[in-house]
Structure formats: C-alpha cells, structure tokens
C-alpha cells in the first residue's frame, strides 16, 4: 500500500486556491444576479389629470387623414410612431401629420423583432428611421416604440445611446383585434385610462375612427388634458418602477 504524504504548505496552498475559485464563482453569480432588468416607459406617475395618446403606423394608410380631422375637431395632440418603410411609402402623410401639429416618433425602419437583432442592427434601425423622418419633417424624433412591444436590455441601451426614450403603453385599445368594435375599443380605453396614461391605437385599424370621438369626448368630460408623450414623461432624474411607471427619483 502506498501513502501520499502531503505537507501543511501544500494543504494551505490547496485551500487558498479553492477559496479563490469559490470567491470568483460567487462573485460572478452575484454580478449576474444583480443585472437590472431595464424597462421602457409604460406610463407616468402624475397627480394631474394628464393623458397622452399615440398611434402606430406600420402598414396601411386609409384612415390617417380622417384621424387628423378628428384630432383637430377635439383639439387633441397625438404622437404617431412610424416605421421607416411607411415613411418611404407615405411621405405626404408624415408631412400632413407634422404640419397638423402632431409629433412623429420612431417605430424602427423595417418593423423587426428588436430582441433578435445585434446592437449594430438595432442602431441601424433607429438611425435609418430617424433620418427618413427628419428628411420629411426637419425634426428627428426623441421617442422610440419597439415593434410588437418587443424589447430587452440591449434594446433600451441602444435607444438611450442615441439620446432617445423607449415608450410602451399602459392602455391598449386592442383596435387591431379581429373582433374589435367601436364600442369595445371606446369602453376599454375609457375604463382603463388614468392620470399619466399612454394610450395605444393604430392608424389603420378599422374601427378606430368611429371609436375615437367617443373616447376623446368622454375623457375630456372627465377633466383629462391631452398632452404629447414627450411633454408627459420625465426627462431627467427619474426611475421606472417594476410595472413600467416612470416617476421622479426619491428626494427630487
């Protein structure tokens, strides 16, 4: 029988090596666990009765002029998040929206799932759409909404790196659903709206033009003031709660 003789020094060195490895592993686990999940702005903590409405424009264009007329009738400002390919196809509508006093937001260049893109591809989507909008309106957007509401930390970091804010919504009109009606759209929005809400519509949903006057009148009767999203959100010294509510940092 053979015996292996291990010195105290060897034991000590072995223990030190094991301890160093354990510390490294625990440290890496803690760093991973601490990675903060970034969120876009779903709504804003607001004491005043302010609300913002928005439209996503990615495909058709049949109702855009009618929406402009309805918004003008009720003196309501809106933000239209447009896809770069939509700008290519309907530049006159982008100009109409801008000239009517509405804000134009970035909805990507080609409407991809952003989480499937590399950082370089994300930035290309953002900058291409911004350039197309600026060529028509003379202004670059400051707001971005991800297609399909699809985002991750990399998406939000890419948006922040070009000085923009990522916007979601807390009130979805569901005007895109096949079983949607003017009544269902109106009831849903009116019942869910609250101070600081951001409402989502689509510019080419079949029943949105029929539902919109009812919604705008009802919310105005309830005392809501309609504002642009970029005037509703907090630009500096803010945090976003776990439910996507943007608020001022404590002590600010």
Coordinates of C-alpha atoms in Angstrom, one line a residue:
X1 CA 0.0 0.0 0.0
X2 CA 1.3 3.4 -1.0
X3 CA 0.8 6.5 1.1
X4 CA 0.8 10.0 -0.3
X5 CA 2.3 12.5 2.1
X6 CA 1.0 16.0 1.8
X7 CA 2.8 18.8 3.6
X8 CA 1.0 21.5 5.6
X9 CA 2.2 24.0 3.0
X10 CA 0.6 22.0 0.1
X11 CA -2.7 21.8 2.1
X12 CA -2.6 25.5 2.7
X13 CA -1.9 26.3 -0.9
X14 CA -4.7 24.0 -2.0
X15 CA -7.2 25.6 0.4
X16 CA -6.2 29.1 -0.8
X17 CA -6.7 28.0 -4.4
X18 CA -10.1 26.5 -3.6
X19 CA -11.1 29.6 -1.7
X20 CA -10.1 31.9 -4.5
X21 CA -12.0 29.9 -7.0
X22 CA -15.1 29.9 -4.8
X23 CA -14.9 33.7 -4.3
X24 CA -14.6 34.1 -8.1
X25 CA -17.6 31.9 -8.8
X26 CA -19.8 33.5 -6.1
X27 CA -18.8 37.0 -7.3
X28 CA -19.7 36.2 -10.9
X29 CA -23.1 34.8 -9.8
X30 CA -23.8 37.9 -7.8
X31 CA -22.9 40.2 -10.7
X32 CA -25.2 38.1 -13.0
X33 CA -28.0 38.2 -10.4
X34 CA -27.6 41.9 -9.9
X35 CA -28.1 42.7 -13.6
X36 CA -31.0 45.1 -13.6
X37 CA -33.9 44.4 -15.9
X38 CA -34.4 47.6 -17.8
X39 CA -37.9 48.8 -18.7
X40 CA -39.4 51.3 -21.2
X41 CA -41.9 53.9 -20.0
X42 CA -45.4 52.5 -19.9
X43 CA -47.0 55.4 -18.1
X44 CA -46.0 58.3 -15.8
X45 CA -46.8 58.9 -12.2
X46 CA -48.8 62.1 -12.3
X47 CA -51.0 63.9 -9.9
X48 CA -52.6 66.0 -12.6
X49 CA -55.2 64.6 -15.0
X50 CA -53.0 64.4 -18.0
X51 CA -53.0 61.7 -20.6
X52 CA -51.2 61.0 -23.9
X53 CA -52.5 59.2 -27.0
X54 CA -50.4 57.5 -29.6
X55 CA -50.8 55.7 -32.9
X56 CA -48.5 53.1 -34.5
X57 CA -48.2 53.4 -38.3
X58 CA -46.6 50.4 -40.0
X59 CA -48.8 49.1 -42.8
X60 CA -51.9 50.8 -44.3
X61 CA -52.8 54.5 -44.6
X62 CA -56.6 54.6 -45.4
X63 CA -57.6 56.4 -42.2
X64 CA -54.8 58.8 -41.5
X65 CA -56.5 61.9 -42.9
X66 CA -59.7 61.1 -41.0
X67 CA -57.7 60.7 -37.8
X68 CA -56.1 64.1 -38.4
X69 CA -59.6 65.7 -38.8
X70 CA -61.0 64.1 -35.6
X71 CA -58.0 65.1 -33.5
X72 CA -58.3 68.7 -34.9
X73 CA -62.0 68.8 -34.1
X74 CA -61.3 67.9 -30.4
X75 CA -58.1 69.9 -30.3
X76 CA -56.1 66.8 -29.2
X77 CA -52.3 66.4 -29.8
X78 CA -51.0 62.9 -30.6
X79 CA -47.8 61.1 -31.2
X80 CA -47.6 58.9 -34.3
X81 CA -44.9 56.2 -34.2
X82 CA -44.0 55.5 -37.8
X83 CA -41.9 52.8 -39.5
X84 CA -39.2 54.0 -41.9
X85 CA -40.7 51.9 -44.7
X86 CA -44.0 53.6 -44.1
X87 CA -42.3 57.0 -44.4
X88 CA -40.9 55.8 -47.8
X89 CA -44.4 54.8 -48.9
X90 CA -46.4 57.7 -47.5
X91 CA -44.1 60.8 -47.1
X92 CA -47.1 63.1 -47.7
X93 CA -48.9 61.7 -44.8
X94 CA -45.9 62.1 -42.5
X95 CA -45.8 65.8 -43.6
X96 CA -49.5 66.1 -43.0
X97 CA -49.2 64.8 -39.5
X98 CA -46.3 67.1 -38.7
X99 CA -48.0 70.1 -40.3
X100 CA -51.1 69.4 -38.3
X101 CA -49.0 69.8 -35.1
X102 CA -48.6 66.2 -34.1
X103 CA -45.3 64.6 -33.0
X104 CA -43.6 61.8 -35.1
X105 CA -41.9 59.0 -33.2
X106 CA -39.6 56.2 -34.3
X107 CA -41.1 52.8 -34.8
X108 CA -38.0 51.2 -36.3
X109 CA -37.0 51.2 -40.0
X110 CA -38.4 47.8 -41.1
X111 CA -40.6 46.6 -38.1
X112 CA -38.4 43.7 -36.9
X113 CA -38.4 42.0 -33.5
X114 CA -35.7 44.1 -31.9
X115 CA -34.6 41.4 -29.5
X116 CA -33.4 39.3 -32.4
X117 CA -31.0 41.9 -33.6
X118 CA -27.4 42.7 -32.8
X119 CA -26.6 46.1 -31.2
X120 CA -25.3 47.2 -34.6
X121 CA -28.5 46.2 -36.3
X122 CA -30.6 47.9 -33.7
X123 CA -28.7 51.2 -34.1
X124 CA -29.1 50.9 -37.9
X125 CA -32.9 50.5 -37.5
X126 CA -33.1 53.6 -35.2
X127 CA -30.9 55.9 -37.3
X128 CA -32.4 55.0 -40.6
X129 CA -35.9 55.7 -39.4
X130 CA -34.8 58.9 -37.7
X131 CA -33.1 60.1 -40.9
X132 CA -36.2 59.4 -43.0
X133 CA -38.5 61.3 -40.6
X134 CA -36.1 64.2 -40.4
X135 CA -35.9 64.4 -44.2
X136 CA -39.7 65.0 -44.3
X137 CA -40.3 67.0 -41.2
X138 CA -37.0 68.7 -40.5
X139 CA -37.0 67.2 -37.0
X140 CA -35.5 64.0 -35.5
X141 CA -37.7 62.0 -33.1
X142 CA -36.8 61.7 -29.4
X143 CA -39.2 58.8 -28.8
X144 CA -38.9 55.2 -29.9
X145 CA -41.5 52.4 -29.7
X146 CA -40.4 48.8 -30.4
X147 CA -42.4 46.9 -33.0
X148 CA -44.6 44.3 -31.3
X149 CA -43.7 45.8 -28.0
X150 CA -40.6 43.6 -28.2
X151 CA -37.6 44.8 -26.2
X152 CA -34.8 43.7 -23.9
X153 CA -32.0 45.4 -22.0
X154 CA -29.9 45.7 -25.2
X155 CA -32.8 47.4 -27.0
X156 CA -33.2 50.1 -24.3
X157 CA -29.5 50.7 -24.0
X158 CA -29.2 51.1 -27.8
X159 CA -32.1 53.7 -27.7
X160 CA -30.6 55.5 -24.8
X161 CA -27.2 55.6 -26.6
X162 CA -28.7 57.8 -29.3
X163 CA -30.4 60.1 -26.8
X164 CA -33.9 58.7 -27.1
X165 CA -36.5 57.3 -24.8
X166 CA -38.2 53.9 -25.2
X167 CA -42.0 54.2 -24.9
X168 CA -44.6 51.5 -24.3
X169 CA -48.2 52.0 -23.2
X170 CA -50.4 51.1 -20.3
X171 CA -53.7 51.3 -22.1
X172 CA -54.0 49.1 -25.2
X173 CA -57.2 49.9 -27.2
X174 CA -56.9 46.4 -28.9
X175 CA -58.2 48.1 -32.0
X176 CA -56.2 45.7 -34.1
X177 CA -58.2 42.6 -33.0
X178 CA -60.5 40.9 -35.5
X179 CA -63.4 41.0 -33.1
X180 CA -62.9 44.7 -32.2
X181 CA -65.8 47.1 -32.5
X182 CA -66.1 50.8 -32.0
X183 CA -67.9 50.2 -28.8
X184 CA -65.4 47.7 -27.4
X185 CA -62.5 50.0 -28.2
X186 CA -64.1 53.0 -26.6
X187 CA -65.2 51.1 -23.5
X188 CA -61.8 49.6 -23.0
X189 CA -59.9 52.9 -23.3
X190 CA -62.3 55.0 -21.2
X191 CA -62.4 52.4 -18.4
X192 CA -58.6 51.9 -18.2
X193 CA -57.3 55.5 -18.6
X194 CA -55.8 57.1 -15.6
X195 CA -53.5 60.1 -14.8
X196 CA -50.3 59.7 -16.7
X197 CA -51.6 57.0 -19.1
X198 CA -50.2 56.4 -22.5
X199 CA -52.8 55.0 -24.9
X200 CA -52.1 52.8 -27.9
X201 CA -54.0 53.0 -31.2
X202 CA -53.2 52.0 -34.7
X203 CA -53.6 54.4 -37.7
X204 CA -55.2 51.8 -39.9
X205 CA -57.4 49.8 -37.6
X206 CA -60.9 49.5 -39.0
X207 CA -63.0 50.9 -36.1
X208 CA -60.6 53.4 -34.5
X209 CA -62.0 56.4 -36.4
X210 CA -65.5 55.5 -35.2
X211 CA -64.3 55.0 -31.6
X212 CA -62.1 58.0 -31.2
X213 CA -64.6 60.8 -30.9
X214 CA -66.4 58.9 -28.1
X215 CA -63.1 58.4 -26.3
X216 CA -61.9 61.9 -26.6
X217 CA -65.2 63.5 -25.5
X218 CA -65.6 61.1 -22.6
X219 CA -62.1 61.7 -21.3
X220 CA -62.4 65.5 -21.7
X221 CA -65.7 65.4 -19.8
X222 CA -63.8 63.6 -17.0
X223 CA -61.4 66.5 -16.9
X224 CA -58.4 65.0 -18.7
X225 CA -55.9 67.2 -20.5
X226 CA -54.3 65.6 -23.6
X227 CA -50.6 66.2 -24.0
X228 CA -47.7 64.9 -26.1
X229 CA -45.9 61.9 -24.7
X230 CA -42.7 63.8 -24.7
X231 CA -44.3 66.5 -22.5
X232 CA -45.7 63.9 -20.2
X233 CA -42.6 61.9 -19.5
X234 CA -39.8 63.0 -17.1
X235 CA -36.6 63.7 -18.9
X236 CA -34.1 63.6 -16.1
X237 CA -33.6 62.2 -12.6
X238 CA -36.3 59.6 -12.9
X239 CA -36.7 55.9 -12.2
X240 CA -39.1 53.3 -13.6
X241 CA -41.0 51.1 -11.2
X242 CA -41.4 47.3 -11.8
X243 CA -44.7 47.9 -13.5
X244 CA -43.3 50.4 -16.0
X245 CA -44.4 53.5 -14.2
X246 CA -42.0 56.4 -14.6
X247 CA -41.6 58.6 -11.6
X248 CA -39.2 61.1 -10.1
X249 CA -36.4 59.7 -8.0
X250 CA -36.9 59.9 -4.3
X251 CA -35.9 63.3 -3.0
X252 CA -36.2 65.0 -6.4

